[in-house]
Amino acid sequence: MTWIVATASAERLNLQLQGRWVVAHAGDIRAALAALPEPGTGGLHIDVSHAAAFDLAGAWLLDDWLRSPIQAALPVSFEGELPDGLRLVRDTLGAGNRADQEQDKEHPFNPVRLLGETTIERVDDLRAGVRFVGRVAVTFARACVSLRRLRPISIVRHVWDTGFTAVPIVALVAFLISIIIAYLSATQLRAFGADIFVVDLVTVGVLRELGVLLTAIMIAGRSGSAFAAEIGSMKLNEEIDALDASGVDSTEVLILPRIIGLTIALPLLTFIADIVGLAGGALLCQQLLDMPLQQFINRASSAIAPTTFWVGIWKAPVFAVLIALSGCYRGLQVRGSSRELGRLTTMAVVQSIFLVLLADALFAVLFMEIDV
Amino acid sequence: MDSVMVNVQGIVNRFGSQLVHDGLDMQVQRGDVFGIVGGSGSGKSVLLRTILGLRRPQAGAVQLSGQDITTLNPVALRAAKAGYGVTFQHGALFSALTVRENIQLPMLEHLRLPLDVLDGLAMLKLRLVGLPANAADKYPSQLSGGMIKRAALARALALDPPLLFLDEPTSGLDPISAAAFDDLIAYLQHELALTVVMITHDLDSIFRTCNRVGVIVDRHMVVDDLARIVDHPHPWIQSYFHGVRGRRYAPPAPSTGVPHGT
C-alpha cells in the first residue's frame, strides 16, 4: 500500500498523500514517512487532497514528521489551505507547548535510596498498625459501657458468616489432617511395634496444635480476606467517610463486631475441628491397625493431660483477634483503585497467617516454660 | 455515504412485567448533536445500553452507520464498537491504570501501533480535551471530577471515532466547569466533524450544544429540533422546558429581572 508519492522537482520535495491516513494504519504510515528522502533546500510541498481519509492521528503523524524540516527552517507549503486536522493538531499542541511534553523521568535505580525508602515505609506501616490497634482497644473499652454499642446483632451476623458457614470445610480439613497424621505415624511406628502410640500422636497433635492451627489458617484465608475486601470496597465507595460524617464511629460499627464475632466463632470452630479430628483418628486406627474403638478411647484418655484440650482452645481467640485485626486494618488502607483492593486483600491473608504462626511459636515456647 | 448515523427502529425493552420502551424510534443524522432527555426511570440509560450493543432489545433494530448491531455476531460487534466512543456518567476510568494508559487501552486492544506513536497520540488526545501534560501519569483517584470527565472524553476519542455517546457529561460539575465542558464538546464536535448523542438533565447543556432533542415520554420518543420541541404540547415536555428550572429559556425572553445564572 502506497501512503505517499514523493517527487522531487528543483530541490523541492513534492509529497502527495494517498490512501486512508487514519489511526488504524498509524504504524505503516509512520514507517512510510520515515522512509522518505531528506528534503532538499527547496523545502516541501504537501498535497493532502488525494488522501481518502485524513483523521487526527494522520495529521499528528504528518505534523510530528514535519518538525525537523521546520526546525531546519525549510519552507513547507501545502496545496490549497492548511488541512483542518493539521491546524487542529497545531492549535492543540501549540509551538510553545512541546517542551512540557517531556516527562520528568523516574529516579534511576539507587539501592541506598531504595533501602531508605523501604525502611521508612515499613516503620510508618508499623506505627500506623500500632495506632490502629490502640484505636480499636479504646473503642472497645468505650463500647463496653452499654450492650447496644457493642452491636449484638452485627456480632451475631459475623459469627454466622465466619463461623457457622465455615463448619463443613473446617470439619473436612480436620478429618483429612488427622488421617494424614495417623497414617504417617502408623507406618513409622509399626516398624518398632509401637502401634499404640499412634493414638498419642493423633490426640495430642490434634488437640494441642493442629486443630486450632489449621482452623485458624482456613479462617484467615476465608474471613480475613472477606474483611479486607468488604471494608476496602466500602472505603472506595466513600461509605466509611459517610459513616464518620454522620457521627457514627466506623471503628465501632464495622471493626469491633468483626473482631468480637470472629473471637466467638474461632474457638467454636476449633472445638468442632478437635472432635472431628479425634473421630478421624479413631476411624483410621480401627481400619488400619485393627484397634477396637474402646482401646482407642482408653489409650487416648491416658495420653492426654487435663490441660491438653484447653491449651489448644485458648489459642483460638488470640488467633481470631490477629486475623480480624489484620483483615480490617488492610481493608482500611485501600485507597483509590481496584488494584489496591486486590493487593491489600492478599496482604491481609498473608499477614494474618504469618501472625498466627508466629503467635503459635511463641505459645509453644511459653507453654513449655510453664510446663503445661 | 449514508447520512443517518444512528437509526433506532421500534425497539422494545422489557424487564419482567415492566415495559420500558414500547416501539421507540430515533434517528440521528451525521453532524447532529442529539440530546436525549427524560424523567428519572424513563429508560435513558437502558436506551443508551441498547444502542451501544451492551443489551439486546426484545424487539426492534439498532443501526449504527447502516449496520444493524442487534444481529451482528460477536466478532463483527467488536469491530462495530471501535466505531464509536462512549463516556459514562461517573467517568468509568480504569482505576488501576494511569490516564495515559486509559487513553491507550482502546488503541492497544484494536490496533497494532509502535510505542512512540501510542504515546504521541495519547498526549494529543489529552491536550485536545484541555488536560495538562502532567495529568498523563496520574491515576484516576488523583483527579478532580472535571478532570475525570475530560480524561474519559479523551479515552472515548482514542480511536478517532465519528460517533460519540456521552452519558450525563456535565453531571456533578460546578456550573463553570459544566459550561467549559459544553464548550469543549461543541468545539470538538465542530473540529472533528463528530456526531454526538448525549443523555443529559442539564438544560444549559442542551441549549449550548444540542441542535436536536429527543424526549422519552410514555415509553416512546418525541424528536424535534431544539427550537420547536420546547413548544411541544405534551405536559412532561412543557413542565421540563417551562417549569421552575426551565423558565428562563421560555420564549419570549423576559425583559427584566430574571438573573442568568445557574
XYZ file of N, CA, C and O in Angstrom, chain B residues 1-8 26-32 51 62-67 69 83-84 161-165 193-197:
140
model
N -22.056 8.550 1.182
C -22.199 7.797 2.423
C -23.556 8.096 3.064
O -24.085 9.189 2.933
N -24.060 7.103 3.731
C -25.347 7.266 4.403
C -25.259 8.386 5.440
O -24.315 8.473 6.189
N -26.275 9.234 5.462
C -26.187 10.359 6.386
C -26.846 10.066 7.731
O -26.769 10.876 8.637
N -27.511 8.909 7.866
C -28.089 8.552 9.174
C -27.051 7.765 9.963
O -26.650 6.680 9.567
N -26.593 8.326 11.065
C -25.544 7.661 11.841
C -26.134 6.658 12.831
O -25.596 5.577 13.020
N -27.209 7.060 13.494
C -27.862 6.156 14.439
C -29.315 6.031 14.016
O -29.987 7.038 13.829
N -29.750 4.800 13.835
C -31.137 4.586 13.434
C -31.750 3.521 14.329
O -31.424 2.344 14.220
N -32.589 3.975 15.235
C -33.243 3.060 16.164
C -34.672 2.870 15.689
O -35.392 3.843 15.504
N -35.801 6.450 16.755
C -34.910 7.606 16.933
C -33.910 7.617 15.785
O -33.351 6.585 15.425
N -33.743 8.772 15.153
C -32.742 8.897 14.088
C -31.787 10.038 14.404
O -32.228 11.110 14.798
N -30.519 9.783 14.226
C -29.532 10.838 14.405
C -28.780 10.996 13.098
O -28.222 10.029 12.569
N -28.802 12.204 12.549
C -28.132 12.480 11.276
C -26.662 12.810 11.525
O -26.294 13.275 12.602
N -25.844 12.603 10.493
C -24.439 12.966 10.583
C -24.305 14.449 10.946
O -24.963 15.295 10.367
N -23.471 14.740 11.941
C -23.233 16.123 12.334
C -24.187 16.656 13.378
O -24.020 17.771 13.858
N -25.178 15.853 13.744
C -26.102 16.290 14.800
C -25.426 16.267 16.164
O -24.544 15.448 16.410
N -28.347 0.940 22.386
C -27.684 1.472 21.190
C -26.224 1.034 21.133
O -25.677 0.750 20.079
N -31.313 -1.682 15.820
C -30.454 -0.520 16.066
C -29.379 -0.516 14.998
O -28.593 -1.459 14.910
N -29.385 0.512 14.137
C -28.354 0.601 13.100
C -27.371 1.696 13.445
O -27.748 2.831 13.686
N -26.096 1.330 13.482
C -25.030 2.310 13.643
C -24.289 2.383 12.321
O -23.786 1.354 11.854
N -24.246 3.559 11.709
C -23.642 3.733 10.374
C -24.159 2.676 9.408
O -23.378 2.082 8.662
N -25.452 2.393 9.446
C -26.055 1.477 8.489
C -25.959 0.002 8.828
O -26.478 -0.841 8.123
N -25.274 -0.335 9.952
C -25.107 -1.743 10.333
C -26.053 -2.077 11.474
O -26.035 -1.380 12.494
N -26.728 -3.614 14.619
C -25.867 -4.260 15.615
C -26.598 -5.308 16.445
O -25.966 -6.071 17.158
N -16.142 1.768 16.296
C -16.630 2.891 15.502
C -17.299 3.978 16.319
O -17.745 4.972 15.762
N -17.403 3.790 17.612
C -17.941 4.869 18.438
C -17.124 5.024 19.715
O -16.404 4.124 20.115
N -13.206 8.125 16.620
C -14.486 7.630 16.116
C -15.307 8.783 15.541
O -15.179 9.914 16.018
N -16.146 8.526 14.537
C -17.006 9.589 14.009
C -18.223 9.837 14.902
O -18.916 10.828 14.724
N -18.471 8.904 15.832
C -19.696 8.952 16.628
C -19.330 8.902 18.110
O -18.497 8.101 18.520
N -19.944 9.799 18.869
C -19.598 9.897 20.276
C -20.866 9.848 21.124
O -21.826 10.571 20.843
N -20.871 8.980 22.140
C -22.006 8.911 23.072
C -21.547 9.436 24.431
O -20.500 9.025 24.923
N -15.719 17.056 13.252
C -16.914 16.667 12.496
C -17.592 15.459 13.123
O -17.921 14.477 12.450
N -17.768 15.524 14.432
C -18.352 14.398 15.150
C -19.869 14.426 15.086
O -20.470 15.487 14.904
N -20.469 13.272 15.254
C -21.889 13.182 15.564
C -21.963 12.827 17.042
O -21.295 11.891 17.475
N -22.722 13.600 17.803
C -22.729 13.405 19.252
C -24.138 13.055 19.711
O -25.107 13.690 19.305
N -24.245 12.007 20.534
C -25.515 11.687 21.172
C -25.274 11.794 22.661
O -24.375 11.132 23.189
